[in-house]
XYZ file of C-alpha atoms in Angstrom:
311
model
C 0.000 0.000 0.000
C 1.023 3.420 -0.595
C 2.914 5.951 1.938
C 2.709 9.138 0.386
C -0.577 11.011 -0.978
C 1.234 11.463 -4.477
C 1.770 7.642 -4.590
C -2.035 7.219 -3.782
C -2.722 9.279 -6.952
C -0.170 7.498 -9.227
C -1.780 4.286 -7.971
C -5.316 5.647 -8.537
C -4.561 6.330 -12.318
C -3.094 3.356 -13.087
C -5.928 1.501 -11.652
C -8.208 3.958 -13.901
C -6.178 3.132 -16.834
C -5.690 -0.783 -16.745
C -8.356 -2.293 -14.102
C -11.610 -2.680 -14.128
C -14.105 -0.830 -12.086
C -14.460 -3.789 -9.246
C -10.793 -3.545 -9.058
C -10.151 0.642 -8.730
C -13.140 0.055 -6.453
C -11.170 -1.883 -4.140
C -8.317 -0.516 -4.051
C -9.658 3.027 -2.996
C -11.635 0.892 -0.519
C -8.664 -0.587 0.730
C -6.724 3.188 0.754
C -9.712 4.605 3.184
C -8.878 1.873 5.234
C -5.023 2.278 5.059
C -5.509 6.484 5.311
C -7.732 5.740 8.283
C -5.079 3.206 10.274
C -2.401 6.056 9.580
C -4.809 8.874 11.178
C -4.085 11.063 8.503
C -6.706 13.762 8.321
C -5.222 15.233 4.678
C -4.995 11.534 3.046
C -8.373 10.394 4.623
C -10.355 13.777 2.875
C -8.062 13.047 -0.181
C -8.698 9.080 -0.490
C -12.639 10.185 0.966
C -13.287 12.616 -2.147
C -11.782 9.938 -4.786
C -14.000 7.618 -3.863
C -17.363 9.957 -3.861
C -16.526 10.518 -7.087
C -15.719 7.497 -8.165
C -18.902 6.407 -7.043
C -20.860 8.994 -8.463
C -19.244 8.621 -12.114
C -20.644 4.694 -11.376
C -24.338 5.911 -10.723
C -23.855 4.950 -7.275
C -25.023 8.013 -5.562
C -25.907 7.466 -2.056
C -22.721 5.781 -1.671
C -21.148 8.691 -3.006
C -22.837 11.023 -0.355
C -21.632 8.597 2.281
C -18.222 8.905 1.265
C -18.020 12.684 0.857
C -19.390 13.258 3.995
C -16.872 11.364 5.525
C -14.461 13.863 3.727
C -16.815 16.860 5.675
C -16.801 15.363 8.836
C -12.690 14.806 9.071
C -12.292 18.400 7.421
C -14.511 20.182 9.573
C -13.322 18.152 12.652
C -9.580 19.057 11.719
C -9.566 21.930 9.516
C -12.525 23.676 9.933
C -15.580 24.619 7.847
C -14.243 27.670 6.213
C -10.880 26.567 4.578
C -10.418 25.492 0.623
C -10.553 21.419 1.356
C -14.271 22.234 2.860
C -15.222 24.278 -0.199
C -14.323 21.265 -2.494
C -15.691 18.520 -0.571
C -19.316 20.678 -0.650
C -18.478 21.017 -4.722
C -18.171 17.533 -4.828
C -21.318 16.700 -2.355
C -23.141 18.955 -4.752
C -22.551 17.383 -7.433
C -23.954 14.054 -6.205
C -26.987 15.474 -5.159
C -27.844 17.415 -8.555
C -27.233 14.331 -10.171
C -29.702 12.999 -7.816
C -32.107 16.034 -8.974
C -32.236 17.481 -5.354
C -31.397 20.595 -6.854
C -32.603 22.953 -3.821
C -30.054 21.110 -2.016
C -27.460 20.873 -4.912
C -28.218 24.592 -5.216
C -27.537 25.602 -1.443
C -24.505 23.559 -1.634
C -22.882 25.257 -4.533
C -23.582 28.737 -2.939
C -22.155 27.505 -0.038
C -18.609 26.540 -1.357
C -18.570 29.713 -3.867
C -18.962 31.946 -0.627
C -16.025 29.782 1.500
C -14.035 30.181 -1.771
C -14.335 33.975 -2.019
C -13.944 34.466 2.593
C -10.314 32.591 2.039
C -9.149 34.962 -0.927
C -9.523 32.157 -4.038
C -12.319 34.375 -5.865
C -10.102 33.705 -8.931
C -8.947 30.397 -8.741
C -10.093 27.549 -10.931
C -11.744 25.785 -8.312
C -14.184 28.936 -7.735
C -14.504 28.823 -12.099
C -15.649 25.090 -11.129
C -18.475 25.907 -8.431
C -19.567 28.407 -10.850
C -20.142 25.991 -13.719
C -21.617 23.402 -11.708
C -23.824 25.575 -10.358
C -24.389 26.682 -13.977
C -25.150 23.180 -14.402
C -27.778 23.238 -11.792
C -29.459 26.466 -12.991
C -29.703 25.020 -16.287
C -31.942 21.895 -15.407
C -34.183 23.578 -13.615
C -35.029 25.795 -16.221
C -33.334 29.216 -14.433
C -31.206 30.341 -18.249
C -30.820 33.314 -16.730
C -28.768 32.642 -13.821
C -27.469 29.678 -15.743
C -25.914 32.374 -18.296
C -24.495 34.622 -15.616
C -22.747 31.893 -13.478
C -21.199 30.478 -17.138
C -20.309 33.733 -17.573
C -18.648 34.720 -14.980
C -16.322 31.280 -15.149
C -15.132 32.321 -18.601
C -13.605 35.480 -17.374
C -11.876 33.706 -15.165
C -10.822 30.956 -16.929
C -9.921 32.642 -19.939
C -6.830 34.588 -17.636
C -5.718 31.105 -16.862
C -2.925 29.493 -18.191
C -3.165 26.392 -19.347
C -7.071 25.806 -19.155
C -7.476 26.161 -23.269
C -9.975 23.363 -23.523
C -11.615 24.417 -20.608
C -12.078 27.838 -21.969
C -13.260 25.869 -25.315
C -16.287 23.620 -23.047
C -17.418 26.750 -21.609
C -18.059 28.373 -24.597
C -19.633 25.686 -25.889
C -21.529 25.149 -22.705
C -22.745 29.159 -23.428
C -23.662 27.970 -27.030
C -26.721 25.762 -26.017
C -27.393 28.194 -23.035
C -27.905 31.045 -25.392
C -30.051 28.888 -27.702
C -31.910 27.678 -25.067
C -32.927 31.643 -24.066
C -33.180 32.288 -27.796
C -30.038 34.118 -28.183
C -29.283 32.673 -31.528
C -27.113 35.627 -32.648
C -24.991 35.275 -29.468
C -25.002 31.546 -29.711
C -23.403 31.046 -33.114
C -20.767 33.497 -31.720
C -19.820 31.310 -28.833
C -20.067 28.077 -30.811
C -17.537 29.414 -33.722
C -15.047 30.510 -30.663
C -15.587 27.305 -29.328
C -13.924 26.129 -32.125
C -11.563 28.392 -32.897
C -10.520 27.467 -28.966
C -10.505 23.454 -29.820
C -8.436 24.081 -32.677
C -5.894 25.417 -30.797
C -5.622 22.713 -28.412
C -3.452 20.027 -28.976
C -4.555 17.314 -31.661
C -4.096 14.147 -29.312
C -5.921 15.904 -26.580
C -8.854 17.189 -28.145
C -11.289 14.818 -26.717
C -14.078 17.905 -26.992
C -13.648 18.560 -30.047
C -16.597 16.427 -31.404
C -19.162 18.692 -28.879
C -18.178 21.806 -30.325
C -18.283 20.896 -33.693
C -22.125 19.346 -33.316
C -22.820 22.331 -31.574
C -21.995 24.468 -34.462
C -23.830 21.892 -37.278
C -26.745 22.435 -34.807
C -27.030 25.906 -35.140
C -26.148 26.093 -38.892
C -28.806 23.146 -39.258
C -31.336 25.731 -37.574
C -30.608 28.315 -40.324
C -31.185 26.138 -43.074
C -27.193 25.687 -43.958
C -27.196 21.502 -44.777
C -23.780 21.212 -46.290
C -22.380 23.328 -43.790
C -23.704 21.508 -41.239
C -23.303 17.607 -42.785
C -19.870 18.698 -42.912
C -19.108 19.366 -39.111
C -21.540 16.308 -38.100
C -18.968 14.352 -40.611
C -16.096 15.532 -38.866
C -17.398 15.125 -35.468
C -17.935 11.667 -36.287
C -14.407 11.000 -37.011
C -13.099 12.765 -34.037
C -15.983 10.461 -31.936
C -14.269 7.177 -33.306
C -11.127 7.932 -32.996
C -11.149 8.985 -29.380
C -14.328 6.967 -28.009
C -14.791 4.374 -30.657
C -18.695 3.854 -32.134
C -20.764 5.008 -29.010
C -24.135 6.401 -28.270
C -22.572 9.858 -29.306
C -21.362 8.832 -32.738
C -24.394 7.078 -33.043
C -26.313 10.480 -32.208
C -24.503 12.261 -34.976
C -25.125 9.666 -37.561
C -28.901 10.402 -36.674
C -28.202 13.991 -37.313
C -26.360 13.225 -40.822
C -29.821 11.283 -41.867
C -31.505 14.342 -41.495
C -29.007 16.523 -43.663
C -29.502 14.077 -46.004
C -33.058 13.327 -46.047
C -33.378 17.578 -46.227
C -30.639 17.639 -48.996
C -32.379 14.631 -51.135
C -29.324 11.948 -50.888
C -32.014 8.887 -49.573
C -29.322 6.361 -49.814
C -26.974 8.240 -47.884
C -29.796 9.115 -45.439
C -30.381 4.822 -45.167
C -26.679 4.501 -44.853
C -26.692 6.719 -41.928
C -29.317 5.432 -40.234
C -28.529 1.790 -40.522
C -25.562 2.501 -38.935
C -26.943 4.438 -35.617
C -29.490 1.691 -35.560
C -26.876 -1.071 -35.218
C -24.932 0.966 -32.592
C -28.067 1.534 -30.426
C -29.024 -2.295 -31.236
C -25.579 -3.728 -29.966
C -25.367 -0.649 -27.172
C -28.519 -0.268 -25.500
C -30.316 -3.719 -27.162
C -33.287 -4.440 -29.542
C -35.695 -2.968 -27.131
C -34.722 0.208 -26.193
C -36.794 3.461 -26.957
C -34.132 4.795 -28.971
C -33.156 1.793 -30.849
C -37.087 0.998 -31.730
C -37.365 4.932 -32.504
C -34.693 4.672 -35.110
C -35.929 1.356 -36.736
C -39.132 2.702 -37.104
C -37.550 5.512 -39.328
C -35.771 3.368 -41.406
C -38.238 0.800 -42.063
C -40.719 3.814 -43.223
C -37.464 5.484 -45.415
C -36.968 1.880 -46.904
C -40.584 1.705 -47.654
C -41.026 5.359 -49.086
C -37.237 3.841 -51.286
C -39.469 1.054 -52.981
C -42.494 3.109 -53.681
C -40.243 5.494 -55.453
């Protein structure tokens, strides 16, 4: 077992990378034990947070409560309530619970760690940015685009005069993009979604893992106007940029969905069948025979095969 904190995050990533989950889940199991036997208050928060969100990226929320408030209650025990390790644990907690749709509470949380952030002086830091996007987050899903906008933008002024944070400044203005079409701000929208772009395009080419979002956020918009080729041709590269980082997922599925419609609007019905015989047999293999969005997407094609042979 680890003896240092940075060994416990080498460890962690390496589990990430080449374990399963059952595996990563036992060893940060086993490193809440080990941080516990050493009485460590800064590894037991540390090892305490890892493992909320490891069990919230699972869908395993209550366990993920349990475990960050385990962080709270050795950080306000040792540390007290208004220091930066408090803030994040409360970012974190927050995040479990507007998963869980207990917004109100998700909400209060959020407000919570913004205001500890700003009493100890890291107003401008990018874990403040990060309350203020989840937040965003929150704001957004309960219908509040108003104070979804302002929180989002009030990240990307401080993010922007980071160094470093690139692709985070390219996500946020992305994030703006369907905020502002949301509030039917299409004018500012296509703004943010072309500096999304130009953002991702600086970023390096390996690393670009976003990429993909902006550019269906764009072929969205242009798809709105009426702009087909424009738009087939960011869905098309979005698609490639899908594969090559995530393989033939529910996303690239998605955007071969979106390509049948260009085509089906631009005439091309074999194209369009093409398409959609491919996001069929993705949602088929991902999410089986039977599920809404696999049934939803055979019905389509069976009527554009059927519409084919009447032609």
């Amino acid at each position: 077992m680890w003896e240092k904190i940075e060994d416990f995050y080498k460890a962690l990533d390496a589990s990430y990378t080449h374990n399963g989950l059952e595996q990563t889940e036992q060893f940060l199991c086993d490193s809440a034990q080990h941080a516990e036997e050493r009485h460590n208050a800064g590894e037991m928060i540390a090892v305490y947070n890892e493992l909320g969100s490891f069990y919230r990226g699972t869908g395993h929320y209550s366990q993920s409560l349990a475990a960050f408030e385990k962080a709270q209650k050795v950080a306000a025990s040792e540390l007290g309530e208004h220091c930066e390790q408090y803030a994040t644990i409360l970012n974190n907690m927050a995040g479990t619970y507007r998963l869980l749709k207990e917004y109100d509470r998700a909400i209060e949380l959020f407000h919570t760690a913004g205001a500890i952030y700003r009493e100890v002086g890291e107003e401008h830091s990018y874990a403040y940015a990060s309350v203020l996007n989840n937040l965003s987050l929150a704001y957004r899903e309960t219908q509040q685009l108003d104070q979804a906008i302002a929180c989002l933008e009030r990240a990307l002024l401080l993010i922007e005069k980071m160094p470093g944070h690139r692709q985070e400044v390219a996500v946020t203005y992305n994030n703006l993009t369907a905020l502002y079409y949301a509030a039917g701000r299409r004018e500012q929208a296509m703004i943010c979604a072309k500096r999304a772009l130009q953002e991702f395009e600086k970023c390096a080419d390996d690393e670009n893992v976003h990429y993909a979002a902006g550019l269906n956020s764009l072929a969205g918009l242009l798809y709105a106007e009426g702009k087909w080729e424009e738009a087939l041709a960011l869905y098309q590269k979005s698609a490639a940029y899908t594969k090559r980082f995530f393989g033939e997922n529910v996303e690239y599925a998605i955007t071969c969905q979106n390509m049948y419609w260009i085509y089906q609007q631009l005439g091309d019905e074999t194209a369009a069948c093409k398409a959609l015989t491919r996001a069929e047999e993705i949602y088929a293999r991902l999410l089986g025979p039977d599920h809404e969005r696999t049934r939803s997407v055979a019905d389509d094609l069976r009527r554009l095969r059927e519409s084919a042979m009447k032609a």
